[in-house]
PDB file of C-alpha atoms in Angstrom:
ATOM      1  CA  MET A   1     -18.591  32.450  55.119  1.00  0.00           C
ATOM      2  CA  SER A   2     -22.062  34.430  54.910  1.00  0.00           C
ATOM      3  CA  SER A   3     -22.456  37.161  52.086  1.00  0.00           C
ATOM      4  CA  SER A   4     -22.133  39.925  54.757  1.00  0.00           C
ATOM      5  CA  ASP A   5     -18.605  38.363  55.878  1.00  0.00           C
ATOM      6  CA  GLN A   6     -17.411  38.254  52.451  1.00  0.00           C
ATOM      7  CA  PRO A   7     -14.529  40.588  51.610  1.00  0.00           C
ATOM      8  CA  LYS A   8     -15.170  43.196  48.659  1.00  0.00           C
ATOM      9  CA  CYS A   9     -13.044  43.809  45.961  1.00  0.00           C
ATOM     10  CA  PRO A  10     -10.623  46.947  45.648  1.00  0.00           C
ATOM     11  CA  VAL A  11     -13.025  48.940  43.824  1.00  0.00           C
ATOM     12  CA  ASP A  12     -13.117  52.651  44.348  1.00  0.00           C
ATOM     13  CA  VAL A  13     -16.611  53.768  44.854  1.00  0.00           C
ATOM     14  CA  GLU A  14     -15.732  57.668  44.974  1.00  0.00           C
ATOM     15  CA  THR A  15     -14.583  57.262  41.279  1.00  0.00           C
ATOM     16  CA  ARG A  16     -17.028  55.024  39.961  1.00  0.00           C
ATOM     17  CA  GLU A  17     -18.558  58.163  37.935  1.00  0.00           C
ATOM     18  CA  ALA A  18     -15.274  58.332  36.222  1.00  0.00           C
ATOM     19  CA  TRP A  19     -15.323  54.724  35.335  1.00  0.00           C
ATOM     20  CA  LEU A  20     -19.137  54.827  34.455  1.00  0.00           C
ATOM     21  CA  ALA A  21     -18.441  57.930  31.882  1.00  0.00           C
ATOM     22  CA  LYS A  22     -15.541  55.912  30.222  1.00  0.00           C
ATOM     23  CA  ALA A  23     -18.052  52.692  29.640  1.00  0.00           C
ATOM     24  CA  ARG A  24     -20.808  54.946  28.246  1.00  0.00           C
ATOM     25  CA  GLN A  25     -18.260  56.673  26.172  1.00  0.00           C
ATOM     26  CA  SER A  26     -17.421  53.219  24.676  1.00  0.00           C
ATOM     27  CA  GLN A  27     -21.031  52.148  24.182  1.00  0.00           C
ATOM     28  CA  ASP A  28     -21.974  55.636  22.544  1.00  0.00           C
ATOM     29  CA  ALA A  29     -18.828  55.226  20.275  1.00  0.00           C
ATOM     30  CA  LYS A  30     -20.024  51.570  19.509  1.00  0.00           C
ATOM     31  CA  ASP A  31     -23.787  52.695  18.726  1.00  0.00           C
ATOM     32  CA  LYS A  32     -22.520  55.384  16.347  1.00  0.00           C
ATOM     33  CA  VAL A  33     -20.341  52.810  14.426  1.00  0.00           C
ATOM     34  CA  HIS A  34     -23.510  50.326  13.995  1.00  0.00           C
ATOM     35  CA  GLU A  35     -25.534  53.486  12.771  1.00  0.00           C
ATOM     36  CA  GLN A  36     -22.835  54.478  10.386  1.00  0.00           C
ATOM     37  CA  ILE A  37     -22.738  50.596   9.071  1.00  0.00           C
ATOM     38  CA  ASN A  38     -26.486  50.758   8.975  1.00  0.00           C
ATOM     39  CA  GLN A  39     -26.448  53.791   6.609  1.00  0.00           C
ATOM     40  CA  GLN A  40     -23.744  52.409   4.586  1.00  0.00           C
ATOM     41  CA  GLN A  41     -25.647  48.967   4.000  1.00  0.00           C
ATOM     42  CA  MET A  42     -29.135  51.091   3.403  1.00  0.00           C
ATOM     43  CA  LEU A  43     -27.013  53.126   0.737  1.00  0.00           C
ATOM     44  CA  ARG A  44     -26.017  49.939  -0.870  1.00  0.00           C
ATOM     45  CA  LYS A  45     -29.286  48.425  -0.858  1.00  0.00           C
ATOM     46  CA  LEU A  46     -30.942  51.558  -2.583  1.00  0.00           C
ATOM     47  CA  GLU A  47     -27.852  51.732  -5.335  1.00  0.00           C
ATOM     48  CA  THR A  48     -28.083  47.952  -6.284  1.00  0.00           C
ATOM     49  CA  GLY A  49     -31.534  46.959  -5.724  1.00  0.00           C
ATOM     50  CA  ILE A  50     -30.729  44.242  -3.394  1.00  0.00           C
ATOM     51  CA  HIS A  51     -33.534  43.417  -1.050  1.00  0.00           C
ATOM     52  CA  SER A  52     -32.723  40.185   0.239  1.00  0.00           C
ATOM     53  CA  LYS A  53     -33.399  39.981   3.913  1.00  0.00           C
ATOM     54  CA  SER A  54     -30.825  37.186   4.496  1.00  0.00           C
ATOM     55  CA  THR A  55     -28.291  39.468   2.439  1.00  0.00           C
ATOM     56  CA  TRP A  56     -29.130  42.513   4.791  1.00  0.00           C
ATOM     57  CA  LYS A  57     -29.092  40.516   7.925  1.00  0.00           C
ATOM     58  CA  ASN A  58     -25.544  38.934   7.376  1.00  0.00           C
ATOM     59  CA  SER A  59     -23.902  42.043   5.918  1.00  0.00           C
ATOM     60  CA  ILE A  60     -24.478  43.838   9.587  1.00  0.00           C
ATOM     61  CA  SER A  61     -21.873  43.183  12.083  1.00  0.00           C
ATOM     62  CA  THR A  62     -23.732  42.275  15.313  1.00  0.00           C
ATOM     63  CA  PRO A  63     -22.734  40.810  18.640  1.00  0.00           C
ATOM     64  CA  ALA A  64     -22.576  36.743  18.805  1.00  0.00           C
ATOM     65  CA  SER A  65     -24.845  36.781  21.612  1.00  0.00           C
ATOM     66  CA  THR A  66     -27.198  39.335  23.444  1.00  0.00           C
ATOM     67  CA  THR A  67     -26.575  37.662  26.712  1.00  0.00           C
ATOM     68  CA  GLU A  68     -22.927  38.131  26.645  1.00  0.00           C
ATOM     69  CA  THR A  69     -21.690  40.714  28.908  1.00  0.00           C
ATOM     70  CA  PRO A  70     -19.860  43.419  27.177  1.00  0.00           C
ATOM     71  CA  CYS A  71     -16.601  45.060  27.967  1.00  0.00           C
ATOM     72  CA  PRO A  72     -15.280  48.112  26.338  1.00  0.00           C
ATOM     73  CA  VAL A  73     -11.579  47.164  25.902  1.00  0.00           C
ATOM     74  CA  ASP A  74      -9.988  46.903  22.637  1.00  0.00           C
ATOM     75  CA  HIS A  75      -8.933  43.370  21.648  1.00  0.00           C
ATOM     76  CA  THR A  76      -5.316  44.230  21.923  1.00  0.00           C
ATOM     77  CA  SER A  77      -5.471  45.395  25.585  1.00  0.00           C
ATOM     78  CA  ARG A  78      -8.057  42.742  26.568  1.00  0.00           C
ATOM     79  CA  GLU A  79      -5.681  40.007  25.625  1.00  0.00           C
ATOM     80  CA  LEU A  80      -2.991  41.697  27.288  1.00  0.00           C
ATOM     81  CA  TRP A  81      -4.952  42.171  30.588  1.00  0.00           C
ATOM     82  CA  THR A  82      -6.306  38.566  30.635  1.00  0.00           C
ATOM     83  CA  GLY A  83      -3.453  36.842  29.271  1.00  0.00           C
ATOM     84  CA  LYS A  84       0.140  35.844  30.611  1.00  0.00           C
ATOM     85  CA  THR A  85       1.927  38.146  32.780  1.00  0.00           C
ATOM     86  CA  GLY A  86       5.170  36.591  31.636  1.00  0.00           C
ATOM     87  CA  GLY A  87       6.921  33.548  32.504  1.00  0.00           C
ATOM     88  CA  ASP A  88       4.779  30.912  33.971  1.00  0.00           C
ATOM     89  CA  SER A  89       2.732  33.444  35.849  1.00  0.00           C
ATOM     90  CA  SER A  90      -0.554  34.262  34.463  1.00  0.00           C
ATOM     91  CA  VAL A  91      -3.684  36.447  35.265  1.00  0.00           C
ATOM     92  CA  VAL A  92      -6.216  34.277  36.262  1.00  0.00           C
ATOM     93  CA  SER A  93      -9.966  35.056  34.928  1.00  0.00           C
ATOM     94  CA  PRO A  94     -12.378  35.664  38.124  1.00  0.00           C
ATOM     95  CA  ARG A  95     -14.397  32.879  38.965  1.00  0.00           C
ATOM     96  CA  LYS A  96     -18.231  33.270  39.327  1.00  0.00           C
ATOM     97  CA  THR A  97     -19.858  32.151  42.468  1.00  0.00           C
ATOM     98  CA  THR A  98     -23.429  30.933  42.434  1.00  0.00           C
ATOM     99  CA  THR A  99     -24.664  32.651  45.827  1.00  0.00           C
ATOM    100  CA  THR A 100     -27.508  34.889  45.759  1.00  0.00           C
ATOM    101  CA  ALA A 101     -27.584  35.502  49.392  1.00  0.00           C
ATOM    102  CA  PRO A 102     -28.819  38.683  50.654  1.00  0.00           C
ATOM    103  CA  GLU A 103     -26.547  41.726  49.756  1.00  0.00           C
ATOM    104  CA  ALA A 104     -22.959  42.220  51.905  1.00  0.00           C
ATOM    105  CA  ILE A 105     -22.019  45.375  53.425  1.00  0.00           C
ATOM    106  CA  GLU A 106     -21.786  48.322  50.622  1.00  0.00           C
ATOM    107  CA  VAL A 107     -18.447  50.300  50.818  1.00  0.00           C
ATOM    108  CA  ALA A 108     -18.926  54.023  50.857  1.00  0.00           C
ATOM    109  CA  GLU A 109     -15.122  54.505  50.375  1.00  0.00           C
ATOM    110  CA  CYS A 110     -12.431  52.672  48.345  1.00  0.00           C
ATOM    111  CA  SER A 111     -10.699  51.197  51.461  1.00  0.00           C
ATOM    112  CA  SER A 112     -10.480  48.034  53.039  1.00  0.00           C
ATOM    113  CA  ASP A 113     -10.426  49.671  56.577  1.00  0.00           C
ATOM    114  CA  THR A 114     -13.801  51.068  55.696  1.00  0.00           C
ATOM    115  CA  ILE A 115     -14.976  47.530  54.895  1.00  0.00           C
ATOM    116  CA  GLU A 116     -14.171  46.340  58.271  1.00  0.00           C
ATOM    117  CA  PHE A 117     -15.412  49.510  59.994  1.00  0.00           C
ATOM    118  CA  ALA A 118     -18.895  49.039  58.165  1.00  0.00           C
ATOM    119  CA  ARG A 119     -18.906  45.412  59.510  1.00  0.00           C
ATOM    120  CA  SER A 120     -18.418  46.445  63.060  1.00  0.00           C
ATOM    121  CA  GLN A 121     -21.103  49.430  62.877  1.00  0.00           C
ATOM    122  CA  MET A 122     -23.885  47.442  60.923  1.00  0.00           C
ATOM    123  CA  LYS A 123     -26.834  48.133  63.230  1.00  0.00           C
ATOM    124  CA  GLU A 124     -29.490  48.891  60.158  1.00  0.00           C
ATOM    125  CA  PRO A 125     -30.610  46.909  57.227  1.00  0.00           C
ATOM    126  CA  VAL A 126     -28.346  47.416  54.339  1.00  0.00           C
ATOM    127  CA  PHE A 127     -29.607  49.830  51.538  1.00  0.00           C
ATOM    128  CA  SER A 128     -31.283  48.188  48.754  1.00  0.00           C
ATOM    129  CA  SER A 129     -33.355  48.742  45.729  1.00  0.00           C
ATOM    130  CA  ASN A 130     -36.041  46.829  43.767  1.00  0.00           C
ATOM    131  CA  VAL A 131     -33.868  46.840  40.629  1.00  0.00           C
ATOM    132  CA  ASP A 132     -33.785  43.673  38.937  1.00  0.00           C
ATOM    133  CA  LEU A 133     -29.989  42.923  38.602  1.00  0.00           C
ATOM    134  CA  PRO A 134     -27.789  40.045  38.789  1.00  0.00           C
ATOM    135  CA  GLU A 135     -26.857  39.060  42.412  1.00  0.00           C
ATOM    136  CA  ASP A 136     -23.978  36.613  41.563  1.00  0.00           C
ATOM    137  CA  ARG A 137     -20.555  37.666  42.613  1.00  0.00           C
ATOM    138  CA  GLU A 138     -17.225  36.770  41.159  1.00  0.00           C
ATOM    139  CA  ILE A 139     -14.279  35.665  43.197  1.00  0.00           C
ATOM    140  CA  SER A 140     -11.111  37.349  42.232  1.00  0.00           C
ATOM    141  CA  SER A 141      -7.982  35.889  41.533  1.00  0.00           C
ATOM    142  CA  ILE A 142      -6.327  38.009  44.363  1.00  0.00           C
ATOM    143  CA  PRO A 143      -5.764  36.452  47.541  1.00  0.00           C
ATOM    144  CA  ARG A 144      -6.530  38.165  50.751  1.00  0.00           C
ATOM    145  CA  THR A 145      -3.740  38.228  53.351  1.00  0.00           C
ATOM    146  CA  GLY A 146      -4.296  35.885  56.350  1.00  0.00           C
ATOM    147  CA  SER A 147      -7.792  34.661  55.239  1.00  0.00           C
ATOM    148  CA  GLY A 148      -7.295  31.670  53.232  1.00  0.00           C
ATOM    149  CA  SER A 149      -9.355  33.167  50.490  1.00  0.00           C
ATOM    150  CA  ASN A 150      -9.785  35.695  47.792  1.00  0.00           C
ATOM    151  CA  TRP A 151     -10.878  38.881  47.339  1.00  0.00           C
ATOM    152  CA  ILE A 152     -14.643  39.009  45.944  1.00  0.00           C
ATOM    153  CA  TYR A 153     -15.962  41.357  43.496  1.00  0.00           C
ATOM    154  CA  PRO A 154     -19.444  42.625  43.967  1.00  0.00           C
ATOM    155  CA  SER A 155     -22.543  41.705  42.091  1.00  0.00           C
ATOM    156  CA  GLN A 156     -24.225  43.953  39.608  1.00  0.00           C
ATOM    157  CA  LYS A 157     -27.067  44.755  42.104  1.00  0.00           C
ATOM    158  CA  GLN A 158     -24.307  45.574  44.795  1.00  0.00           C
ATOM    159  CA  PHE A 159     -22.674  48.061  42.575  1.00  0.00           C
ATOM    160  CA  PHE A 160     -25.604  49.758  41.456  1.00  0.00           C
ATOM    161  CA  ASN A 161     -27.102  50.123  45.128  1.00  0.00           C
ATOM    162  CA  ALA A 162     -23.745  51.468  46.352  1.00  0.00           C
ATOM    163  CA  MET A 163     -24.153  54.303  43.469  1.00  0.00           C
ATOM    164  CA  LEU A 164     -27.493  54.955  44.228  1.00  0.00           C
ATOM    165  CA  ARG A 165     -26.906  55.223  47.837  1.00  0.00           C
ATOM    166  CA  LYS A 166     -24.523  58.002  46.960  1.00  0.00           C
ATOM    167  CA  SER A 167     -27.252  59.569  45.007  1.00  0.00           C
ATOM    168  CA  TRP A 168     -25.499  59.393  41.282  1.00  0.00           C
ATOM    169  CA  ASN A 169     -28.505  58.386  39.658  1.00  0.00           C
ATOM    170  CA  PRO A 170     -26.885  55.177  38.108  1.00  0.00           C
ATOM    171  CA  GLU A 171     -28.484  53.319  35.043  1.00  0.00           C
ATOM    172  CA  SER A 172     -29.139  49.725  35.749  1.00  0.00           C
ATOM    173  CA  GLU A 173     -28.166  48.684  32.085  1.00  0.00           C
ATOM    174  CA  ASP A 174     -24.754  50.333  32.478  1.00  0.00           C
ATOM    175  CA  MET A 175     -23.875  47.708  35.196  1.00  0.00           C
ATOM    176  CA  GLN A 176     -23.402  44.934  32.748  1.00  0.00           C
ATOM    177  CA  THR A 177     -20.616  46.994  31.250  1.00  0.00           C
ATOM    178  CA  ILE A 178     -19.041  48.928  34.406  1.00  0.00           C
ATOM    179  CA  VAL A 179     -18.640  45.637  36.440  1.00  0.00           C
ATOM    180  CA  PRO A 180     -16.736  43.655  34.283  1.00  0.00           C
ATOM    181  CA  LEU A 181     -14.635  46.498  33.342  1.00  0.00           C
ATOM    182  CA  HIS A 182     -13.764  47.001  36.941  1.00  0.00           C
ATOM    183  CA  ASN A 183     -13.036  43.375  37.579  1.00  0.00           C
ATOM    184  CA  LEU A 184     -10.770  42.926  34.431  1.00  0.00           C
ATOM    185  CA  VAL A 185      -8.786  46.189  35.282  1.00  0.00           C
ATOM    186  CA  ASN A 186      -8.237  44.937  38.906  1.00  0.00           C
ATOM    187  CA  GLU A 187      -7.000  41.464  37.657  1.00  0.00           C
ATOM    188  CA  ARG A 188      -4.638  43.237  35.246  1.00  0.00           C
ATOM    189  CA  ALA A 189      -3.220  45.339  37.978  1.00  0.00           C
ATOM    190  CA  TRP A 190      -2.594  42.282  40.012  1.00  0.00           C
ATOM    191  CA  GLY A 191      -0.840  40.823  37.156  1.00  0.00           C
ATOM    192  CA  TYR A 192       1.427  43.818  36.931  1.00  0.00           C
ATOM    193  CA  ILE A 193       2.087  43.665  40.724  1.00  0.00           C
ATOM    194  CA  GLN A 194       2.838  39.699  40.428  1.00  0.00           C
ATOM    195  CA  MET A 195       5.258  40.859  37.750  1.00  0.00           C
ATOM    196  CA  TRP A 196       7.266  43.434  39.916  1.00  0.00           C
ATOM    197  CA  GLU A 197       7.140  40.559  42.801  1.00  0.00           C
ATOM    198  CA  ASN A 198       8.624  37.778  40.668  1.00  0.00           C
ATOM    199  CA  ASN A 199      11.576  36.073  42.203  1.00  0.00           C
ATOM    200  CA  GLN A 200      11.351  38.501  45.125  1.00  0.00           C
ATOM    201  CA  GLY A 201      10.840  35.725  47.647  1.00  0.00           C
ATOM    202  CA  GLY A 202       7.152  35.370  47.800  1.00  0.00           C
ATOM    203  CA  GLU A 203       7.287  32.108  46.365  1.00  0.00           C
ATOM    204  CA  LYS A 204       8.560  30.680  49.588  1.00  0.00           C
ATOM    205  CA  CYS A 205       5.260  30.973  51.376  1.00  0.00           C
ATOM    206  CA  GLY A 206       2.631  30.300  48.557  1.00  0.00           C
ATOM    207  CA  GLY A 207       2.726  33.639  46.734  1.00  0.00           C
ATOM    208  CA  ILE A 208       2.070  37.317  47.522  1.00  0.00           C
ATOM    209  CA  GLN A 209      -1.232  38.588  49.207  1.00  0.00           C
ATOM    210  CA  LEU A 210      -3.185  41.578  48.950  1.00  0.00           C
ATOM    211  CA  THR A 211      -3.612  43.009  52.570  1.00  0.00           C
ATOM    212  CA  SER A 212      -5.552  46.466  51.720  1.00  0.00           C
ATOM    213  CA  PHE A 213      -6.336  49.107  49.265  1.00  0.00           C
ATOM    214  CA  LYS A 214      -7.435  52.416  48.838  1.00  0.00           C
ATOM    215  CA  GLY A 215      -8.379  54.637  46.050  1.00  0.00           C
ATOM    216  CA  ASP A 216      -8.168  58.357  45.858  1.00  0.00           C
ATOM    217  CA  SER A 217      -8.553  59.900  42.527  1.00  0.00           C
ATOM    218  CA  LYS A 218      -7.929  63.309  43.703  1.00  0.00           C
ATOM    219  CA  LYS A 219      -4.717  62.741  45.084  1.00  0.00           C
ATOM    220  CA  ILE A 220      -2.077  62.911  42.584  1.00  0.00           C
ATOM    221  CA  THR A 221       1.084  60.815  42.475  1.00  0.00           C
ATOM    222  CA  PRO A 222       4.408  62.585  42.224  1.00  0.00           C
ATOM    223  CA  ARG A 223       5.182  60.925  38.757  1.00  0.00           C
ATOM    224  CA  ALA A 224       1.452  61.953  37.461  1.00  0.00           C
ATOM    225  CA  TRP A 225       2.318  65.568  38.805  1.00  0.00           C
ATOM    226  CA  LEU A 226       5.606  65.597  36.892  1.00  0.00           C
ATOM    227  CA  GLY A 227       4.174  64.525  33.912  1.00  0.00           C
ATOM    228  CA  HIS A 228       1.196  66.815  33.908  1.00  0.00           C
ATOM    229  CA  TYR A 229       2.908  70.100  35.343  1.00  0.00           C
ATOM    230  CA  VAL A 230       6.131  69.911  33.609  1.00  0.00           C
ATOM    231  CA  PHE A 231       5.605  67.893  30.485  1.00  0.00           C
ATOM    232  CA  GLY A 232       1.802  68.881  29.677  1.00  0.00           C
ATOM    233  CA  ARG A 233       0.627  65.201  29.762  1.00  0.00           C
ATOM    234  CA  ASP A 234      -2.879  64.284  30.815  1.00  0.00           C
ATOM    235  CA  LEU A 235      -3.647  63.527  34.421  1.00  0.00           C
ATOM    236  CA  PRO A 236      -4.674  59.847  35.488  1.00  0.00           C
ATOM    237  CA  PHE A 237      -8.502  59.619  36.051  1.00  0.00           C
ATOM    238  CA  ASP A 238      -7.958  57.338  39.060  1.00  0.00           C
ATOM    239  CA  ARG A 239      -5.424  56.209  41.334  1.00  0.00           C
ATOM    240  CA  HIS A 240      -5.395  53.371  43.883  1.00  0.00           C
ATOM    241  CA  ASP A 241      -2.922  52.471  46.715  1.00  0.00           C
ATOM    242  CA  TRP A 242      -2.451  48.523  47.349  1.00  0.00           C
ATOM    243  CA  VAL A 243      -0.492  47.082  50.220  1.00  0.00           C
ATOM    244  CA  VAL A 244       0.938  43.598  49.443  1.00  0.00           C
ATOM    245  CA  ASP A 245       2.175  41.087  51.874  1.00  0.00           C
ATOM    246  CA  ARG A 246       5.226  39.220  50.801  1.00  0.00           C
ATOM    247  CA  CYS A 247       5.794  36.531  53.532  1.00  0.00           C
ATOM    248  CA  GLY A 248       5.447  38.992  56.243  1.00  0.00           C
ATOM    249  CA  VAL A 249       7.050  41.901  54.227  1.00  0.00           C
ATOM    250  CA  SER A 250       4.507  44.579  53.479  1.00  0.00           C
ATOM    251  CA  VAL A 251       5.216  46.357  50.168  1.00  0.00           C
ATOM    252  CA  GLU A 252       3.236  49.228  49.024  1.00  0.00           C
ATOM    253  CA  TYR A 253       1.972  49.977  45.429  1.00  0.00           C
ATOM    254  CA  VAL A 254       0.599  52.702  43.494  1.00  0.00           C
ATOM    255  CA  ILE A 255      -1.642  52.273  40.599  1.00  0.00           C
ATOM    256  CA  ASP A 256      -2.372  55.306  38.154  1.00  0.00           C
ATOM    257  CA  PHE A 257      -5.158  54.913  35.388  1.00  0.00           C
ATOM    258  CA  TYR A 258      -5.014  56.562  32.156  1.00  0.00           C
ATOM    259  CA  SER A 259      -7.273  56.342  29.341  1.00  0.00           C
ATOM    260  CA  LYS A 260      -4.217  56.900  26.761  1.00  0.00           C
ATOM    261  CA  ILE A 261      -0.579  56.275  27.054  1.00  0.00           C
ATOM    262  CA  PRO A 262       1.118  58.949  28.941  1.00  0.00           C
ATOM    263  CA  GLY A 263       2.658  61.292  26.507  1.00  0.00           C
ATOM    264  CA  GLU A 264       0.742  60.432  23.427  1.00  0.00           C
ATOM    265  CA  ASN A 265      -1.914  62.933  21.766  1.00  0.00           C
ATOM    266  CA  GLU A 266      -4.681  60.403  20.851  1.00  0.00           C
ATOM    267  CA  VAL A 267      -6.415  58.022  22.589  1.00  0.00           C
ATOM    268  CA  LYS A 268      -5.729  54.580  21.140  1.00  0.00           C
ATOM    269  CA  SER A 269      -8.644  52.187  19.958  1.00  0.00           C
ATOM    270  CA  ASN A 270      -9.272  49.139  18.124  1.00  0.00           C
ATOM    271  CA  GLY A 271     -10.801  50.932  15.127  1.00  0.00           C
ATOM    272  CA  ASP A 272     -14.335  51.427  16.097  1.00  0.00           C
ATOM    273  CA  GLY A 273     -13.945  54.105  18.775  1.00  0.00           C
ATOM    274  CA  ARG A 274     -13.612  51.989  21.957  1.00  0.00           C
ATOM    275  CA  PRO A 275     -11.394  53.680  24.538  1.00  0.00           C
ATOM    276  CA  THR A 276      -8.258  51.400  26.057  1.00  0.00           C
ATOM    277  CA  PHE A 277      -7.040  51.853  29.398  1.00  0.00           C
ATOM    278  CA  TYR A 278      -3.255  51.922  30.638  1.00  0.00           C
ATOM    279  CA  LEU A 279      -2.185  51.038  34.034  1.00  0.00           C
ATOM    280  CA  ASP A 280       0.872  52.523  35.527  1.00  0.00           C
ATOM    281  CA  VAL A 281       1.845  49.997  38.372  1.00  0.00           C
ATOM    282  CA  ARG A 282       4.825  50.672  40.312  1.00  0.00           C
ATOM    283  CA  PRO A 283       6.117  50.261  43.922  1.00  0.00           C
ATOM    284  CA  LYS A 284       6.073  53.135  46.078  1.00  0.00           C
ATOM    285  CA  LEU A 285       9.374  54.842  46.884  1.00  0.00           C
ATOM    286  CA  ASN A 286       8.534  55.186  50.622  1.00  0.00           C
ATOM    287  CA  SER A 287      10.263  52.053  51.584  1.00  0.00           C
ATOM    288  CA  TYR A 288      13.584  49.912  51.329  1.00  0.00           C
ATOM    289  CA  GLU A 289      11.833  47.089  49.580  1.00  0.00           C
ATOM    290  CA  GLY A 290      10.027  49.800  47.149  1.00  0.00           C
ATOM    291  CA  CYS A 291      13.406  51.519  46.379  1.00  0.00           C
ATOM    292  CA  LYS A 292      15.133  48.412  45.769  1.00  0.00           C
ATOM    293  CA  LEU A 293      12.413  47.014  43.225  1.00  0.00           C
ATOM    294  CA  ARG A 294      12.669  50.397  41.446  1.00  0.00           C
ATOM    295  CA  ILE A 295      16.503  50.340  41.249  1.00  0.00           C
ATOM    296  CA  LYS A 296      16.695  46.685  40.123  1.00  0.00           C
ATOM    297  CA  LYS A 297      13.772  47.594  37.447  1.00  0.00           C
ATOM    298  CA  ALA A 298      15.887  50.784  36.091  1.00  0.00           C
ATOM    299  CA  PHE A 299      19.062  48.430  35.768  1.00  0.00           C
ATOM    300  CA  GLY A 300      17.401  45.645  34.130  1.00  0.00           C
ATOM    301  CA  ILE A 301      18.277  43.300  37.135  1.00  0.00           C
TER     302      ILE A 301
END
């Protein structure tokens, strides 16, 4: 399968600005913490007269490796998002591909329908830039319905070019943070869907698959609307709609993305200011299957 034929991941291009703001917020908080640590250490040096270079170096908390891709998710949430989803089901980390082939079609909207349309209408070279960013892509753990393969996440360069094409003035250094964050959140969202679908019959045909996806941050779900306008809670900063295939039966899911648990006043963090993300994943109440799952969940069946 050529790079241009590879399916893209369920990433919302229209709301990448919101995700990027979250990533920058975490980096700013991290920088502030390190600055405070440096100031405290300098004061200690002046007070105690310690001028040992080795002592100074060892006293400052720094990343273990400068080549490690950062992800602004607190340790507790990261363990939940990448750990087991319950029972024998687990969230599988994306597998990195080795392809550096020419860039695939960029998605203008977060919709799997747009991907297919873009392929059929491809007549001009794909928009690209000369920015030096990794072109390796990761294969998600999310099976694509009827393809025999999984959805594929975009590379950092593809992500950057998509934002550039939308005139968003992206920063190339932000890609190493925002792309892994998107991948991680999508993996965790799929893990929650697997929990909903556990023992619902998908095992008979090898497991559930993702048929299509669409993101629309401007469209508020009924639950989010009620929580905000009736109970005064914050609105989610993003919303996705995923269609799952369960052995020929389509089940629609909606995902609300929050920067804090709905109803809580403060954004949770791991102590150094980095924000956490919370996903409200549930079947839609627009079908028999969706209603059945929600009722069974309510009664603990």
